[in-house]
Coordinates of C-alpha atoms and ligand atoms in Angstrom, one line a residue:
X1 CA 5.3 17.5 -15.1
X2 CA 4.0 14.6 -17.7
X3 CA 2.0 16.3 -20.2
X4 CA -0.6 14.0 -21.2
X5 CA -2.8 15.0 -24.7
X6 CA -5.2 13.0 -26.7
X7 CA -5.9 13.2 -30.6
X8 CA -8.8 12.0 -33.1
X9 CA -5.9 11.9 -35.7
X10 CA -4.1 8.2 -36.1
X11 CA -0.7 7.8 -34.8
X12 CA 0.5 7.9 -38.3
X13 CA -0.4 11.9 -38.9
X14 CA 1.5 12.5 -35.6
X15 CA 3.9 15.7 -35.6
X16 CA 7.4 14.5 -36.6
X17 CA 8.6 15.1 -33.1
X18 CA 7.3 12.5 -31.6
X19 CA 8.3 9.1 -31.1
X20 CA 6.2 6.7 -32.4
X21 CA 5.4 3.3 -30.4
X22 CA 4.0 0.4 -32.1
X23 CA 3.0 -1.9 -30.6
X24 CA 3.5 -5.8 -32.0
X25 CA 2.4 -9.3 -31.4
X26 CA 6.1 -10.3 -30.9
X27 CA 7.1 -11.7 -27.5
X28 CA 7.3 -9.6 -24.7
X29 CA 10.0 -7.4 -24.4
X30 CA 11.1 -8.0 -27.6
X31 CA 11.9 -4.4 -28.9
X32 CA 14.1 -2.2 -31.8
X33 CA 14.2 1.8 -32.8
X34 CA 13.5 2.3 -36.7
X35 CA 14.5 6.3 -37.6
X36 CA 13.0 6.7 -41.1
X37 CA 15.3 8.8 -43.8
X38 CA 12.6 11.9 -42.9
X39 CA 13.9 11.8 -38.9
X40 CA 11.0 10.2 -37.7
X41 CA 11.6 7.6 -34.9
X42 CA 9.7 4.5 -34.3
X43 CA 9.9 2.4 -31.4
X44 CA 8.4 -1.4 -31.9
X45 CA 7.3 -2.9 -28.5
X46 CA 6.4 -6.0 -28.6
X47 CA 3.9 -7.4 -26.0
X48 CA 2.7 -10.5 -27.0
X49 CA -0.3 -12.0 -28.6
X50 CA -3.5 -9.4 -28.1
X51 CA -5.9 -12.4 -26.9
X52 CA -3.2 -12.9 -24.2
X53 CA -3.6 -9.2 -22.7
X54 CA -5.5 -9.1 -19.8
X55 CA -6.1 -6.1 -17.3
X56 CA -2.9 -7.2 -15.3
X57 CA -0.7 -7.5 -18.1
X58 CA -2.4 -4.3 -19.9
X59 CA -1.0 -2.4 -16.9
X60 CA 2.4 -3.6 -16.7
X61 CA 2.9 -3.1 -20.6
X62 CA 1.7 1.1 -20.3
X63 CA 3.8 1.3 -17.6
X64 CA 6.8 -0.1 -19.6
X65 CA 6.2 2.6 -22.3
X66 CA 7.2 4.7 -19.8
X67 CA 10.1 3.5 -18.4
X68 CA 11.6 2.6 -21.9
X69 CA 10.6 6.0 -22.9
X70 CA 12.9 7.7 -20.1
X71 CA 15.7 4.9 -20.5
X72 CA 15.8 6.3 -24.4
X73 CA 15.9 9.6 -23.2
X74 CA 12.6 10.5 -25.2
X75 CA 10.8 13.6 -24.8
X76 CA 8.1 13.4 -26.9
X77 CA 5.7 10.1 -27.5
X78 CA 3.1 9.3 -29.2
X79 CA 0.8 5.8 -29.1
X80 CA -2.4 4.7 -30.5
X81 CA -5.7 4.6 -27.9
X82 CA -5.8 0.4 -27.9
X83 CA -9.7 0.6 -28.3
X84 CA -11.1 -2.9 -29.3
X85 CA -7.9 -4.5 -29.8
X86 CA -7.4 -6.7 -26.6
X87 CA -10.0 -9.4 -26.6
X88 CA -9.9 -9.7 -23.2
X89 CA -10.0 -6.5 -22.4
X90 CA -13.8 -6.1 -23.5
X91 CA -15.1 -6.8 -20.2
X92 CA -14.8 -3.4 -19.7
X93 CA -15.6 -0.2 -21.3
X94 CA -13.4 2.5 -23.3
X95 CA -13.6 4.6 -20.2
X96 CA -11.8 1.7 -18.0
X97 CA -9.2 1.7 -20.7
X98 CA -8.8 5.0 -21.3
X99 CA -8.6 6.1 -17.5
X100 CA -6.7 2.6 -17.0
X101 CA -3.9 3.7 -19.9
X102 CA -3.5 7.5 -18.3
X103 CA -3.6 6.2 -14.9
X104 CA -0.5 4.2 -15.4
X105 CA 1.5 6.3 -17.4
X106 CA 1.4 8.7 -14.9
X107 CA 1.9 6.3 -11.9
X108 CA 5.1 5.0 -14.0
X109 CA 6.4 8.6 -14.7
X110 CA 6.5 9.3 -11.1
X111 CA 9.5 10.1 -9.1
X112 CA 10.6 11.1 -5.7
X113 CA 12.9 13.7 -6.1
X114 CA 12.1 16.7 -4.0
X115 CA 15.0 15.8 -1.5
X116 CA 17.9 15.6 -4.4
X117 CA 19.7 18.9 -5.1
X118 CA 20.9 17.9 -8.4
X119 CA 17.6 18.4 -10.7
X120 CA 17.6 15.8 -13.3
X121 CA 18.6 16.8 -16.7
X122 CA 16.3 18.6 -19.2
X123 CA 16.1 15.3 -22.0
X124 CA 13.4 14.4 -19.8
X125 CA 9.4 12.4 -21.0
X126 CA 7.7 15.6 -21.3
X127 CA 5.0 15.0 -23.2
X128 CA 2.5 11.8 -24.7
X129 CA -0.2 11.9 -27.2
X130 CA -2.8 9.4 -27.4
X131 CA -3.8 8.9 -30.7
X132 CA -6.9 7.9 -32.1
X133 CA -9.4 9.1 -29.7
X134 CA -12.7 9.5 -30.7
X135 CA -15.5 8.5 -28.3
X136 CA -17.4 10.7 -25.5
X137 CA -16.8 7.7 -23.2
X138 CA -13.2 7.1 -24.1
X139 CA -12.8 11.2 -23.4
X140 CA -14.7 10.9 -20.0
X141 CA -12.2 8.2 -18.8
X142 CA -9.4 10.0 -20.1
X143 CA -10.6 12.9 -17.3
X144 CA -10.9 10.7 -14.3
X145 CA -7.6 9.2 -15.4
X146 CA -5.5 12.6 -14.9
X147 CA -7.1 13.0 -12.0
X148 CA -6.9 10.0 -10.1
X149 CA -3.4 9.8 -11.2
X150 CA -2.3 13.1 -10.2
X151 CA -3.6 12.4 -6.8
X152 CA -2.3 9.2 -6.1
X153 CA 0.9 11.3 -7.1
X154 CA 0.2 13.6 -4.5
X155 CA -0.6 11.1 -2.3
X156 CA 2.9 9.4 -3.1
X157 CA 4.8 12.6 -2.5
X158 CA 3.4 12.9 1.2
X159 CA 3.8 9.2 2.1
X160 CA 7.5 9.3 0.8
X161 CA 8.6 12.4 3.1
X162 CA 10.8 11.5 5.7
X163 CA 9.7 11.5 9.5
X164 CA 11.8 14.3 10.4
X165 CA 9.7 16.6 7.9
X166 CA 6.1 15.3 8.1
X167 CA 5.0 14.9 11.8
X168 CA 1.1 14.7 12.6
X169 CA 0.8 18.5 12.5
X170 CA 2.3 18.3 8.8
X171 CA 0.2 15.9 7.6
X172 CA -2.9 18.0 8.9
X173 CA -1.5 20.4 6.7
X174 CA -1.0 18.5 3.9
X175 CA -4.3 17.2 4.0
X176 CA -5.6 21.1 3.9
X177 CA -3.5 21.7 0.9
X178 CA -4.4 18.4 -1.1
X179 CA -8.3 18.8 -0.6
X180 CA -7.7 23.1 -2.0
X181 CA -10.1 23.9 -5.0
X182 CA -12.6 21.3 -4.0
X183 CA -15.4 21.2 -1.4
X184 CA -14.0 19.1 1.1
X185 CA -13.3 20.6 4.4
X186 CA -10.7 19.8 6.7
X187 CA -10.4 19.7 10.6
X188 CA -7.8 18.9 13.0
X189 CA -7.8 18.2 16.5
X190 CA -5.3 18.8 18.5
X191 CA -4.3 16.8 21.9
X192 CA -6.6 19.4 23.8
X193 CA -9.5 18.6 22.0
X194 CA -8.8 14.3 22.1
X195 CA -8.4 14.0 25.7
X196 CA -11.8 15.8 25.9
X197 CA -13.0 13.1 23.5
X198 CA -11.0 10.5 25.9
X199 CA -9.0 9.0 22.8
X200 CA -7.0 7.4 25.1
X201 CA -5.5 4.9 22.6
X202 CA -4.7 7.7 20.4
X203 CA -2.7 9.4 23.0
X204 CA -1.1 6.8 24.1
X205 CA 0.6 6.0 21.3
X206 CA 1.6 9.5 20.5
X207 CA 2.9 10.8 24.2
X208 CA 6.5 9.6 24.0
X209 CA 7.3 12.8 21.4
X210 CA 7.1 16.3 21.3
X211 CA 5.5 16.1 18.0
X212 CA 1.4 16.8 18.8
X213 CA -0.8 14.1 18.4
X214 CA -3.6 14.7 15.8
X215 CA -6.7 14.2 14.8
X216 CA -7.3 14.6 10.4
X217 CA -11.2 14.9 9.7
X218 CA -12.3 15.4 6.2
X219 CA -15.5 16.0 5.0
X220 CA -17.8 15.7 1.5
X221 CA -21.3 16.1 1.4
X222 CA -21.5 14.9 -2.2
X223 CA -25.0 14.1 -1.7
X224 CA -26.0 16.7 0.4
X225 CA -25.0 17.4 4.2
X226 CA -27.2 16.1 6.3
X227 CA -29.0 18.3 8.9
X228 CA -31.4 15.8 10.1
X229 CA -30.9 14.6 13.9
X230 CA -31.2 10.9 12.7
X231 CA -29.8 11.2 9.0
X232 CA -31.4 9.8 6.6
X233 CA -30.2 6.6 4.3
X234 CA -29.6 8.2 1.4
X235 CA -27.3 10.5 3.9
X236 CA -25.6 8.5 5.5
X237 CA -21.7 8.7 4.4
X238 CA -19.2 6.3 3.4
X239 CA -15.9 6.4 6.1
X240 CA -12.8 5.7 5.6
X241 CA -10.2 5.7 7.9
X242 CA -6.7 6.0 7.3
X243 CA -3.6 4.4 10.1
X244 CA -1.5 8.2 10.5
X245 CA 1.6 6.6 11.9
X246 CA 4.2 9.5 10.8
X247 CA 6.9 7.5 12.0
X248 CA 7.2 4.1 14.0
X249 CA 10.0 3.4 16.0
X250 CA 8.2 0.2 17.6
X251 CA 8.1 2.1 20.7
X252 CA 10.0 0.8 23.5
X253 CA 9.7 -2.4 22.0
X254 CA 12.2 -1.1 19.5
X255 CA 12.2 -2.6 15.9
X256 CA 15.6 -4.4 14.8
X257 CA 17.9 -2.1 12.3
X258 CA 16.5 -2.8 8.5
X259 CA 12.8 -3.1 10.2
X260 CA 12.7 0.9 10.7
X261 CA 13.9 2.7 7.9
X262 CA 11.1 3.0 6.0
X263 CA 8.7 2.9 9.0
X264 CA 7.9 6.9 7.7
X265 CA 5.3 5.1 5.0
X266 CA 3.4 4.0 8.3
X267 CA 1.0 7.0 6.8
X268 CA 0.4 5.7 3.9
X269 CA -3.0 4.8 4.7
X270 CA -3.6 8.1 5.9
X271 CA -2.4 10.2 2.8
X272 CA -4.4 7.3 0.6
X273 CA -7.8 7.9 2.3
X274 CA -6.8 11.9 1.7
X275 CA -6.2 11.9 -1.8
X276 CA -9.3 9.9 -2.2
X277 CA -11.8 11.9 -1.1
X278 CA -9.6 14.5 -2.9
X279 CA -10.4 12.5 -6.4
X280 CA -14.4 11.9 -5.4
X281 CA -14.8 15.7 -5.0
X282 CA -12.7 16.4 -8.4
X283 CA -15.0 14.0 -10.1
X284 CA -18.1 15.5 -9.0
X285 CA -19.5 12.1 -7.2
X286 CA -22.8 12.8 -5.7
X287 CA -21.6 11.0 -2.3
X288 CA -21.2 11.7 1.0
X289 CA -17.9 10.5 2.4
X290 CA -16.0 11.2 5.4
X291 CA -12.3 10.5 6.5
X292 CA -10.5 10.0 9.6
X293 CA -6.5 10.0 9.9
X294 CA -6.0 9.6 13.4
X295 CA -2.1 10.7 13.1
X296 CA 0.8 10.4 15.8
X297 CA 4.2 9.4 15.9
X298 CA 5.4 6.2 17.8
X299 CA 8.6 7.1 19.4
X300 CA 11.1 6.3 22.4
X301 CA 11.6 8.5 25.4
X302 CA 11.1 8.6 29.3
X303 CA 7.3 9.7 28.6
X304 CA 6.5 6.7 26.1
X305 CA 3.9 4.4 27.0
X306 CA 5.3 1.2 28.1
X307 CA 4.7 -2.7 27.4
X308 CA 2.1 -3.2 30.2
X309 CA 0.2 0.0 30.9
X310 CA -3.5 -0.4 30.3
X311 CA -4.7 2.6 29.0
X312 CA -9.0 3.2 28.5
X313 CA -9.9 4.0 25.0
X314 CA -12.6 6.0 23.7
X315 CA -15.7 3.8 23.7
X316 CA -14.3 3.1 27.8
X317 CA -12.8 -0.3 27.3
X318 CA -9.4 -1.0 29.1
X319 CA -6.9 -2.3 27.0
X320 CA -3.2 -3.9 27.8
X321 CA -0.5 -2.1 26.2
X322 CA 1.6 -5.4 25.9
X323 CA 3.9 -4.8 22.5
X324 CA 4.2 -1.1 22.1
X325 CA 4.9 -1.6 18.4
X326 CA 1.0 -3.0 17.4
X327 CA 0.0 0.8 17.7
X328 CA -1.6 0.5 14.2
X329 CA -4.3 -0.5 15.8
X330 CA -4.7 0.9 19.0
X331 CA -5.2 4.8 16.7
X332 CA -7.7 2.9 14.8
X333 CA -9.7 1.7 17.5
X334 CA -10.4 4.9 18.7
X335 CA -11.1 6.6 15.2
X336 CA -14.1 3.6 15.0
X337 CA -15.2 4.8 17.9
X338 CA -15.1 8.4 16.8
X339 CA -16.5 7.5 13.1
X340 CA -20.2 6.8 15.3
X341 CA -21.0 10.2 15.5
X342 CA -21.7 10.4 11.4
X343 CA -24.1 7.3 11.4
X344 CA -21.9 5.9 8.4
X345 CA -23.5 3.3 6.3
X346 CA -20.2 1.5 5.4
X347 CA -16.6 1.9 6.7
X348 CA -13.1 0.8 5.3
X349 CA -10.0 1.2 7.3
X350 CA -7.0 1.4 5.5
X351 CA -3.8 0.1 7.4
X352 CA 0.0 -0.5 7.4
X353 CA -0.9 -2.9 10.3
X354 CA 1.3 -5.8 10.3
X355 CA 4.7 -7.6 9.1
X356 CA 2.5 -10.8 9.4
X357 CA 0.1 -9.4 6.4
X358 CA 3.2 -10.0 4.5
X359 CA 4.3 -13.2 6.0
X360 CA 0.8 -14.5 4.7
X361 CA 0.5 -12.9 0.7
X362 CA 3.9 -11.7 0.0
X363 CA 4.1 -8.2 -1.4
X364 CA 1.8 -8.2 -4.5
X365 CA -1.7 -8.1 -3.1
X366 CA -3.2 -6.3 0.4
X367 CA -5.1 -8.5 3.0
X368 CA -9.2 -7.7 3.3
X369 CA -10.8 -9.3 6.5
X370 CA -14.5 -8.5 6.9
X371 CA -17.5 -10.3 7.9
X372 CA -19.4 -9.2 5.0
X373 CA -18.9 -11.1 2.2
X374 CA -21.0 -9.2 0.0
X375 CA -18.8 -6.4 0.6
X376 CA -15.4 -8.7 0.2
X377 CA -16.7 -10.3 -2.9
X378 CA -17.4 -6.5 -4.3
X379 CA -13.6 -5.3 -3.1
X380 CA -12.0 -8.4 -4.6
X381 CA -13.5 -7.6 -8.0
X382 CA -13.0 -4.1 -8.1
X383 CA -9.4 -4.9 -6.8
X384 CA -8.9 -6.7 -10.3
X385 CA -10.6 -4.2 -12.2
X386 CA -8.1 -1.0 -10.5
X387 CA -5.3 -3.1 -10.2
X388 CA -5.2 -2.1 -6.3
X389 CA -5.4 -5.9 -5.5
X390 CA -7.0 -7.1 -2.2
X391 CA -7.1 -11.2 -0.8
X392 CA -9.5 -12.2 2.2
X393 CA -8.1 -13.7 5.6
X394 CA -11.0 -14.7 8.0
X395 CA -12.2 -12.5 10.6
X396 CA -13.7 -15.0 12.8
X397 CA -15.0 -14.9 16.5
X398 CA -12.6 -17.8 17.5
X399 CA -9.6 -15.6 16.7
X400 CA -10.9 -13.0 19.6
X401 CA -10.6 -15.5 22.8
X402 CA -6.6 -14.6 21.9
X403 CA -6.8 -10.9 23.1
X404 CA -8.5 -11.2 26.2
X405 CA -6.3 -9.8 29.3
X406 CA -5.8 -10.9 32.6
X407 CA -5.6 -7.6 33.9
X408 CA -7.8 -5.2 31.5
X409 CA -10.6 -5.8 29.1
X410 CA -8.3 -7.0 25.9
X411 CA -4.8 -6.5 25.2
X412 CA -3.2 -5.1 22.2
X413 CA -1.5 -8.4 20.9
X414 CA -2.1 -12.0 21.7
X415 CA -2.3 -12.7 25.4
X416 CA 0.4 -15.6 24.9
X417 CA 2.4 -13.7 22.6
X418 CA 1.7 -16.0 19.8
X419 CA 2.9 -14.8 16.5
X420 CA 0.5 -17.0 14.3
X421 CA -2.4 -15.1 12.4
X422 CA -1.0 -12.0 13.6
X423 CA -2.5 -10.0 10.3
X424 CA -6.0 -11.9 11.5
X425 CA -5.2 -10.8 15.2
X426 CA -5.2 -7.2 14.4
X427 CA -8.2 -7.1 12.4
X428 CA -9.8 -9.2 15.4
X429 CA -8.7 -6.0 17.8
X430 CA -10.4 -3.6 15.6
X431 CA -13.3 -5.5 15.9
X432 CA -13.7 -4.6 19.5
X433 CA -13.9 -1.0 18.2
X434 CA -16.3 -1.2 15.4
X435 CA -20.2 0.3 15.7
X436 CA -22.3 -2.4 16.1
X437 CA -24.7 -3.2 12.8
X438 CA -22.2 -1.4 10.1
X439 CA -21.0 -3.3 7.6
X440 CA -16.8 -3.1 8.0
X441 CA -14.0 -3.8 6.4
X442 CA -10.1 -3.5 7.7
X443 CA -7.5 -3.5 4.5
X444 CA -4.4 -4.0 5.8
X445 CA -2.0 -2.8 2.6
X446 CA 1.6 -3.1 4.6
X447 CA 2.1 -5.4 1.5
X448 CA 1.7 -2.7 -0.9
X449 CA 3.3 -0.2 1.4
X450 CA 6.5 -0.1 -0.9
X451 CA 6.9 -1.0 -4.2
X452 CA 8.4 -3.9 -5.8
X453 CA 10.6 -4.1 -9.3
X454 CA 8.0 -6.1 -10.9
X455 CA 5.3 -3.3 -10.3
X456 CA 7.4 -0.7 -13.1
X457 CA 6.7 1.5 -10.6
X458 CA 9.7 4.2 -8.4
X459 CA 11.0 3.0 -5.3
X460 CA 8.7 4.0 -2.2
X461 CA 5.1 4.0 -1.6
X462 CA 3.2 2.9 -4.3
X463 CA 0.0 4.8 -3.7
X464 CA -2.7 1.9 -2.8
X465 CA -5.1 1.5 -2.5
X466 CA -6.5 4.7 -3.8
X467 CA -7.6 2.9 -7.1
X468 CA -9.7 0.5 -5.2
X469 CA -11.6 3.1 -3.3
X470 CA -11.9 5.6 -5.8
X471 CA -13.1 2.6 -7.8
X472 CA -15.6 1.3 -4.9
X473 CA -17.2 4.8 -4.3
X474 CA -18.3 5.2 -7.9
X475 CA -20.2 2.3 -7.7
X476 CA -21.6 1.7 -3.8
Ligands
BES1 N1 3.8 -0.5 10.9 C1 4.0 -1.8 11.4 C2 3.6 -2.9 10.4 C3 4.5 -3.0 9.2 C4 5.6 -3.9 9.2 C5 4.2 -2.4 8.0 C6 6.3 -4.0 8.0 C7 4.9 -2.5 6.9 C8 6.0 -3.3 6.9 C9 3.1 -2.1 12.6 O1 2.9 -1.0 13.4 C10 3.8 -3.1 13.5 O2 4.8 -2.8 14.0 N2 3.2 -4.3 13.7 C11 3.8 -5.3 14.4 C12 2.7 -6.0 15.2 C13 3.2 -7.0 16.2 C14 3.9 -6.3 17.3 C15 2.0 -7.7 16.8 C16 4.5 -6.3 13.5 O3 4.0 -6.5 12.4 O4 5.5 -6.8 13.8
MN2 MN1 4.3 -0.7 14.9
ZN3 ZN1 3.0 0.8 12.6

């Protein structure tokens, strides 16, 4: 693994076997190795004017340290803490940078490679030192940042495992060895226990395998667990529930060849909301948060649920199963209506929900529907500040009249089988679902749900939008 140090000295007093980066004001990209007569290495960058840097850019350029760093088959580098260099940059504190600057190196060191039997060889980035380092602030972000980016890590590696290997009951595992050496407990239910509950959605999606459908509950009382019968405000937790889709086949309605491959990152907001609460108890936040996965795989057999069974969920409403593949939604539905029972004062759901999220932003920012616009406005800027970004589509009553069945109480997808606003139909189901008077937001991240070249980042889940919500329960 990565070893990441930090130094008071300047870069210039750094041990001879490191690598020196310097960075310069000459275009982007722009870059040359200079080995002095002693054997010291140097390695100019340039990155373009300072003033020009802003938090986007700042991201993009640590990440590129790293990548050029492996391409030049460097083990050892060293680079000067960018304190007060980047005018733009001073909106925030050393902290941000600091955590921002560890974050990404070790998001950009990352790789998937615990299915390749040929380890890599040993000239590998072992090792960075951040020179230069002097404030308490600068060493507090510094903290967070190995932590938040080990996690997302973590996070990462489960998302990336293949179908075959992580099925619900090994992502309930998973989940109990992420949260280990922290306070967070974690339950999980079993199909027994969710027909009691009468999670009908949940099980409907899940009965076509042999895999069990589950049920991930993780808890941190941050602030104090609540043993009041109505808890009070200050007790009230944060929840944030996470689409567990270990695999999606699109059910009998089968999804066309190059649509499925990847379908095992269907978890993704499932391991994210994990490793979150992972990070929130590693940093000590005096919170109370709690998660919900509810976790199933969507397969094809004789005992699949079929396009037109009405199943009853958990709060008792009927719904029309009429596309088996928009089965996001129908596990989340019934975690909503689970997530009542802790009183929450806020909840996020966190979703691979639809292609049409896509269709709609493209692949470099996750949709955010909510009717609070408070709460938008708050994820939007925080979004920009982690670099998990979100962009609002409306969540408004009009969209509903589309789900309403002739022969249940809703359907699953648009009674007319309209594809239009099909991100905005989705979020418009859940809204069936939600507790009444709790502010809500649905983050559909199926555009973040694999990378892209221009993120610097390995191929595979990229680990949103764990940034965002670490980043959001610091400061709600
Ligand atoms: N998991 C998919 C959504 C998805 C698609 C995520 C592409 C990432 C990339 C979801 O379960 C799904 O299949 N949605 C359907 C909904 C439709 C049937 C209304 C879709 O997007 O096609
Ligand atoms: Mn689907
Ligand atoms: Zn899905």
């Amino acid at each position: 693994m990565l070893k990441i140090t930090t130094s008071p000295k300047s870069l210039a007093e750094a041990t001879k076997k490191y690598c020196q980066l310097i960075l310069t004001e000459e275009p982007a990209s722009a870059h040359r190795f200079v080995e002095a007569s002693d054997g010291t290495l140097t390695y100019r960058l340039g990155i373009g004017k300072w003033d020009k840097v802003d938090a986007r850019s700042f991201r993009t350029h640590v990440r590129s340290f790293v990548q050029t760093a492996k391409n030049h088959q460097i083990e050892s580098l060293a680079l000067e803490f960018p304190s007060g260099k980047y005018s733009q940059l001073s909106l925030y504190d050393e902290a941000w940078l600091a955590s921002t600057l560890v974050e990404n190196l070790m998001l950009a060191d990352y790789e998937f490679i615990s299915y390749k039997t040929k380890k890599k060889s040993n000239k590998n980035l072992k090792e960075i030192l951040i020179c230069g380092f002097a404030s308490k602030e600068a060493l507090s972000g510094f903290k967070r940042g190995l932590i938040v980016g080990e996690y997302i890590n973590k996070a990462r590696d489960i998302a990336n495992q293949p179908g075959i290997d992580l099925t619900p009951t090994a992502l309930g595992k998973a989940a109990t060895e992420l949260v280990k050496g922290t306070t967070v407990t974690v339950r999980v239910l079993g199909e027994k226990e969710l027909k009691k509950l009468k999670m009908g959605l949940l099980l409907a999606v899940g009965q076509g395998t042999k895999s069990e459908t589950k049920l991930i509950i993780a808890e941190y009382w941050g602030a104090g667990k609540p043993t009041e019968k109505t808890i009070p405000k200050k007790k009230q937790p944060i929840v944030l529930l996470g689409k567990g889709i270990t695999y999606d086949t699109g059910g009998l309605n089968v999804k066309p060849s190059g649509s499925m491959h990847d379908m095992h990152l269907d978890m993704s907001g499932g391991s994210s909301v994990l490793a979150t609460i992972t990070i929130v108890a590693k940093l000590g936040l005096k919170k109370n948060i709690v998660v919900l996965v509810p976790s199933a795989e969507n397969a094809i057999s004789d005992d699949a649920m079929r396009a037109g069974d009405i199943v009853t969920a958990m709060n008792g409403k009927t719904v029309e199963v009429l596309h088996t593949d928009a089965e996001g939604r129908m596990v989340l539905a019934d975690a909503y209506t689970y997530s009542e029972r802790y009183s929450p004062k806020v909840i996020l759901d966190i979703a691979t929900l639809t292609g049409a999220s896509l269709v709609a932003l493209g692949q470099h920012a996750s949709a955010i529907l909510t009717k609070d616009t408070k709460l938008e406005a708050t994820l939007r800027e925080l979004g920009e500040k982690s670099g998990d970004l979100v962009w609002p589509l409306p969540l408004w009553d009009e969209y509903k009249g589309s789900l309403k069945s002739h022969r249940a109480d809703i359907s699953n997808i648009a009674t007319n089988f309209s594809r239009f606003g099909g991100c905005i139909e989705g979020a418009s189901f859940l809204s069936f679902f939600a507790p009444k008077n709790v502010p809500w937001a649905h983050i559909d991240i199926a555009p973040r749900m694999d990378s892209i070249a221009s993120d610097k980042l390995a191929k595979g889940s990229t680990g949103e939008p764990i940034r965002l919500l670490v980043s959001f329960l610091e400061q709600y």
